[in-house]
Amino acid sequence: TVELGDGQSFVIAGLTSNAVSWIEVGHGVSIGLSPDQFPPATVPDQRTFELARELANGAQVGAVLVPALASPAVLDTALDHLDFIRLAPGPGMLDGCLPYVEAIRARGKKVFLQLVKTHTYRPDTLVERVRPLVDQGLFGVFVVDTAGCMTPQDVGRYVSLLRDAFEVPIGFHGHNNACLAVTN
């Protein structure tokens, strides 16, 4: 680990020494937050990205970006150090992701889509809503049980819909609110 000035530990070196090849860094809300939205992170995004890149030892380094909380301009400097971005739009915000996907892909970086609150998307329209983003070059799509309320049948239905429609990796991100994360 690398000790930062405030005593926080940076664990990139430990992860890469244990063969972890994809590492997401940041405080977990979104990169590019303004201080009026959330209290500023103890370690600024840019410094976190620089340290991660320095220590990555060949691993892919990325961060989460919530389009409703950060403008595409934040990508200008972030992508100097990152290999991927995980876009996490809220329900009803997929259309606003296209400029982010285009900007990330224009820099030759990977972009993932995290379907926050997947359970709120209508299965009969999900594929067509996601298709424009996949067509712009998504690297992968995650079904997300943000509320921890999906059953294995729900997860299976959404994963199957996306897997059958697209030639990109489909992942699952579970929360354990109803003790279903492991089962899912």
C-alpha positions as a Markdown table, in Angstrom:
| # | Residue | x | y | z |
|---|---|---|---|---|
| 1 | Thr | 0.0 | 0.0 | 0.0 |
| 2 | Val | 1.0 | 3.6 | -0.4 |
| 3 | Glu | 0.2 | 5.9 | 2.5 |
| 4 | Leu | -1.4 | 9.2 | 1.5 |
| 5 | Gly | -0.9 | 12.3 | 3.6 |
| 6 | Asp | -4.1 | 11.9 | 5.6 |
| 7 | Gly | -3.3 | 8.3 | 6.6 |
| 8 | Gln | -5.6 | 6.6 | 4.0 |
| 9 | Ser | -4.1 | 3.6 | 2.4 |
| 10 | Phe | -4.0 | 3.1 | -1.3 |
| 11 | Val | -4.2 | -0.7 | -2.1 |
| 12 | Ile | -3.4 | -0.8 | -5.9 |
| 13 | Ala | 0.0 | -2.4 | -5.4 |
| 14 | Gly | -1.5 | -5.1 | -3.2 |
| 15 | Leu | -4.2 | -5.8 | -5.7 |
| 16 | Thr | -1.8 | -6.0 | -8.7 |
| 17 | Ser | 0.6 | -8.2 | -6.8 |
| 18 | Asn | -2.3 | -10.7 | -6.4 |
| 19 | Ala | -3.1 | -10.7 | -10.1 |
| 20 | Val | -6.1 | -8.5 | -10.0 |
| 21 | Ser | -6.3 | -7.1 | -13.5 |
| 22 | Trp | -9.2 | -4.7 | -13.4 |
| 23 | Ile | -9.2 | -2.1 | -10.6 |
| 24 | Glu | -11.7 | 0.7 | -10.0 |
| 25 | Val | -10.6 | 3.6 | -7.9 |
| 26 | Gly | -12.4 | 6.5 | -6.3 |
| 27 | His | -14.7 | 7.2 | -3.4 |
| 28 | Gly | -17.6 | 5.3 | -4.9 |
| 29 | Val | -20.1 | 8.0 | -5.7 |
| 30 | Ser | -18.8 | 9.5 | -9.0 |
| 31 | Ile | -15.7 | 11.2 | -10.3 |
| 32 | Gly | -16.1 | 14.9 | -11.1 |
| 33 | Leu | -18.3 | 15.8 | -8.2 |
| 34 | Ser | -18.5 | 19.5 | -7.3 |
| 35 | Pro | -18.1 | 20.5 | -3.6 |
| 36 | Asp | -21.7 | 21.8 | -3.5 |
| 37 | Gln | -23.0 | 18.3 | -4.5 |
| 38 | Phe | -21.0 | 16.2 | -1.9 |
| 39 | Pro | -18.2 | 17.0 | 0.5 |
| 40 | Pro | -14.9 | 16.9 | -1.4 |
| 41 | Ala | -13.0 | 13.6 | -1.3 |
| 42 | Thr | -10.0 | 13.6 | 1.1 |
| 43 | Val | -7.8 | 12.7 | -1.9 |
| 44 | Pro | -8.7 | 14.6 | -5.1 |
| 45 | Asp | -9.7 | 12.4 | -8.1 |
| 46 | Gln | -6.8 | 13.5 | -10.2 |
| 47 | Arg | -4.2 | 12.5 | -7.5 |
| 48 | Thr | -6.0 | 9.2 | -7.0 |
| 49 | Phe | -5.8 | 8.5 | -10.8 |
| 50 | Glu | -2.1 | 9.4 | -10.9 |
| 51 | Leu | -1.3 | 7.1 | -8.0 |
| 52 | Ala | -3.4 | 4.3 | -9.4 |
| 53 | Arg | -1.6 | 4.5 | -12.8 |
| 54 | Glu | 1.8 | 4.6 | -11.2 |
| 55 | Leu | 1.1 | 1.5 | -9.2 |
| 56 | Ala | -1.1 | -0.5 | -11.6 |
| 57 | Asn | 1.6 | -2.7 | -12.9 |
| 58 | Gly | -0.3 | -3.5 | -16.1 |
| 59 | Ala | -3.8 | -3.7 | -14.5 |
| 60 | Gln | -6.7 | -1.9 | -16.1 |
| 61 | Val | -7.6 | 1.2 | -14.0 |
| 62 | Gly | -11.0 | 2.9 | -14.1 |
| 63 | Ala | -13.6 | 4.8 | -12.1 |
| 64 | Val | -17.3 | 5.2 | -11.9 |
| 65 | Leu | -19.1 | 8.2 | -13.4 |
| 66 | Val | -22.7 | 9.1 | -12.7 |
| 67 | Pro | -23.8 | 11.3 | -15.6 |
| 68 | Ala | -26.3 | 13.2 | -13.5 |
| 69 | Leu | -23.5 | 14.3 | -11.2 |
| 70 | Ala | -20.6 | 15.0 | -13.5 |
| 71 | Ser | -20.2 | 16.6 | -16.9 |
| 72 | Pro | -18.4 | 15.0 | -19.9 |
| 73 | Ala | -15.6 | 17.6 | -19.4 |
| 74 | Val | -14.4 | 15.7 | -16.4 |
| 75 | Leu | -13.2 | 13.0 | -18.8 |
| 76 | Asp | -10.6 | 15.3 | -20.4 |
| 77 | Thr | -8.1 | 14.8 | -17.6 |
| 78 | Ala | -9.4 | 11.6 | -16.0 |
| 79 | Leu | -8.8 | 9.6 | -19.2 |
| 80 | Asp | -5.1 | 10.6 | -19.2 |
| 81 | His | -4.7 | 8.1 | -16.4 |
| 82 | Leu | -7.7 | 5.7 | -16.7 |
| 83 | Asp | -8.3 | 2.7 | -19.0 |
| 84 | Phe | -12.1 | 2.5 | -18.4 |
| 85 | Ile | -15.1 | 4.3 | -17.1 |
| 86 | Arg | -18.2 | 2.6 | -15.6 |
| 87 | Leu | -21.2 | 4.8 | -16.4 |
| 88 | Ala | -23.9 | 4.5 | -13.8 |
| 89 | Pro | -27.0 | 6.4 | -15.0 |
| 90 | Gly | -30.2 | 6.3 | -12.9 |
| 91 | Pro | -33.3 | 4.9 | -14.5 |
| 92 | Gly | -34.7 | 7.0 | -17.3 |
| 93 | Met | -31.2 | 8.5 | -17.9 |
| 94 | Leu | -29.8 | 6.2 | -20.6 |
| 95 | Asp | -30.3 | 8.7 | -23.4 |
| 96 | Gly | -28.0 | 11.1 | -21.6 |
| 97 | Cys | -25.1 | 8.6 | -21.7 |
| 98 | Leu | -24.4 | 8.8 | -25.4 |
| 99 | Pro | -22.1 | 11.9 | -25.2 |
| 100 | Tyr | -20.1 | 10.1 | -22.4 |
| 101 | Val | -19.7 | 6.9 | -24.4 |
| 102 | Glu | -18.7 | 8.9 | -27.5 |
| 103 | Ala | -16.1 | 10.9 | -25.5 |
| 104 | Ile | -14.6 | 7.8 | -23.8 |
| 105 | Arg | -14.5 | 5.8 | -27.0 |
| 106 | Ala | -12.9 | 8.7 | -28.9 |
| 107 | Arg | -10.0 | 8.5 | -26.4 |
| 108 | Gly | -9.7 | 4.8 | -27.1 |
| 109 | Lys | -10.8 | 3.8 | -23.6 |
| 110 | Lys | -13.3 | 1.1 | -22.5 |
| 111 | Val | -16.7 | 2.0 | -21.2 |
| 112 | Phe | -19.1 | -0.1 | -19.2 |
| 113 | Leu | -22.8 | 0.6 | -18.6 |
| 114 | Gln | -24.2 | -0.2 | -15.1 |
| 115 | Leu | -27.9 | -0.4 | -15.3 |
| 116 | Val | -28.7 | 1.1 | -11.9 |
| 117 | Lys | -32.0 | -0.2 | -10.5 |
| 118 | Thr | -32.3 | -2.7 | -13.4 |
| 119 | His | -35.6 | -3.9 | -11.9 |
| 120 | Thr | -37.2 | -0.6 | -12.9 |
| 121 | Tyr | -36.5 | -1.2 | -16.6 |
| 122 | Arg | -39.3 | -2.9 | -18.6 |
| 123 | Pro | -37.8 | -6.1 | -20.1 |
| 124 | Asp | -39.7 | -5.7 | -23.3 |
| 125 | Thr | -38.0 | -2.3 | -24.1 |
| 126 | Leu | -34.6 | -2.7 | -22.4 |
| 127 | Val | -32.7 | -4.1 | -25.4 |
| 128 | Glu | -33.8 | -1.2 | -27.6 |
| 129 | Arg | -32.9 | 1.3 | -25.0 |
| 130 | Val | -29.4 | 0.0 | -24.5 |
| 131 | Arg | -28.7 | -0.7 | -28.2 |
| 132 | Pro | -27.6 | 2.8 | -29.2 |
| 133 | Leu | -25.0 | 2.7 | -26.4 |
| 134 | Val | -23.7 | -0.7 | -27.4 |
| 135 | Asp | -23.6 | 0.4 | -31.0 |
| 136 | Gln | -21.3 | 3.3 | -29.9 |
| 137 | Gly | -18.9 | 0.8 | -28.4 |
| 138 | Leu | -19.7 | -0.3 | -24.9 |
| 139 | Phe | -17.3 | -2.9 | -23.6 |
| 140 | Gly | -19.8 | -4.5 | -21.3 |
| 141 | Val | -23.2 | -4.1 | -19.6 |
| 142 | Phe | -24.0 | -4.8 | -15.9 |
| 143 | Val | -27.4 | -5.9 | -14.6 |
| 144 | Val | -27.6 | -4.2 | -11.2 |
| 145 | Asp | -29.7 | -5.1 | -8.2 |
| 146 | Thr | -29.3 | -1.7 | -6.6 |
| 147 | Ala | -32.2 | -2.2 | -4.2 |
| 148 | Gly | -31.3 | -5.8 | -3.4 |
| 149 | Cys | -34.8 | -6.9 | -4.4 |
| 150 | Met | -34.3 | -9.0 | -7.5 |
| 151 | Thr | -34.8 | -12.8 | -7.4 |
| 152 | Pro | -32.6 | -15.2 | -9.4 |
| 153 | Gln | -35.4 | -15.4 | -12.0 |
| 154 | Asp | -35.4 | -11.6 | -12.4 |
| 155 | Val | -31.6 | -11.5 | -12.8 |
| 156 | Gly | -31.7 | -14.5 | -15.2 |
| 157 | Arg | -34.3 | -12.8 | -17.3 |
| 158 | Tyr | -32.4 | -9.5 | -17.6 |
| 159 | Val | -29.0 | -11.2 | -18.2 |
| 160 | Ser | -30.5 | -13.5 | -20.8 |
| 161 | Leu | -32.2 | -10.6 | -22.7 |
| 162 | Leu | -28.9 | -8.7 | -22.9 |
| 163 | Arg | -26.7 | -11.7 | -23.6 |
| 164 | Asp | -29.0 | -12.8 | -26.4 |
| 165 | Ala | -29.1 | -9.3 | -28.0 |
| 166 | Phe | -25.4 | -8.2 | -27.7 |
| 167 | Glu | -21.9 | -9.5 | -28.4 |
| 168 | Val | -20.5 | -7.7 | -25.3 |
| 169 | Pro | -19.8 | -9.2 | -21.8 |
| 170 | Ile | -22.8 | -9.0 | -19.5 |
| 171 | Gly | -22.1 | -8.8 | -15.8 |
| 172 | Phe | -24.1 | -8.7 | -12.6 |
| 173 | His | -23.7 | -6.3 | -9.6 |
| 174 | Gly | -25.7 | -7.4 | -6.6 |
| 175 | His | -26.6 | -5.8 | -3.3 |
| 176 | Asn | -27.6 | -7.9 | -0.4 |
| 177 | Asn | -30.5 | -5.9 | 1.1 |
| 178 | Ala | -32.8 | -9.0 | 0.9 |
| 179 | Cys | -30.0 | -11.5 | 1.4 |
| 180 | Leu | -30.1 | -12.5 | -2.3 |
| 181 | Ala | -26.8 | -11.2 | -3.6 |
| 182 | Val | -25.0 | -14.6 | -3.3 |
| 183 | Thr | -28.0 | -16.5 | -4.7 |
| 184 | Asn | -28.2 | -14.1 | -7.6 |
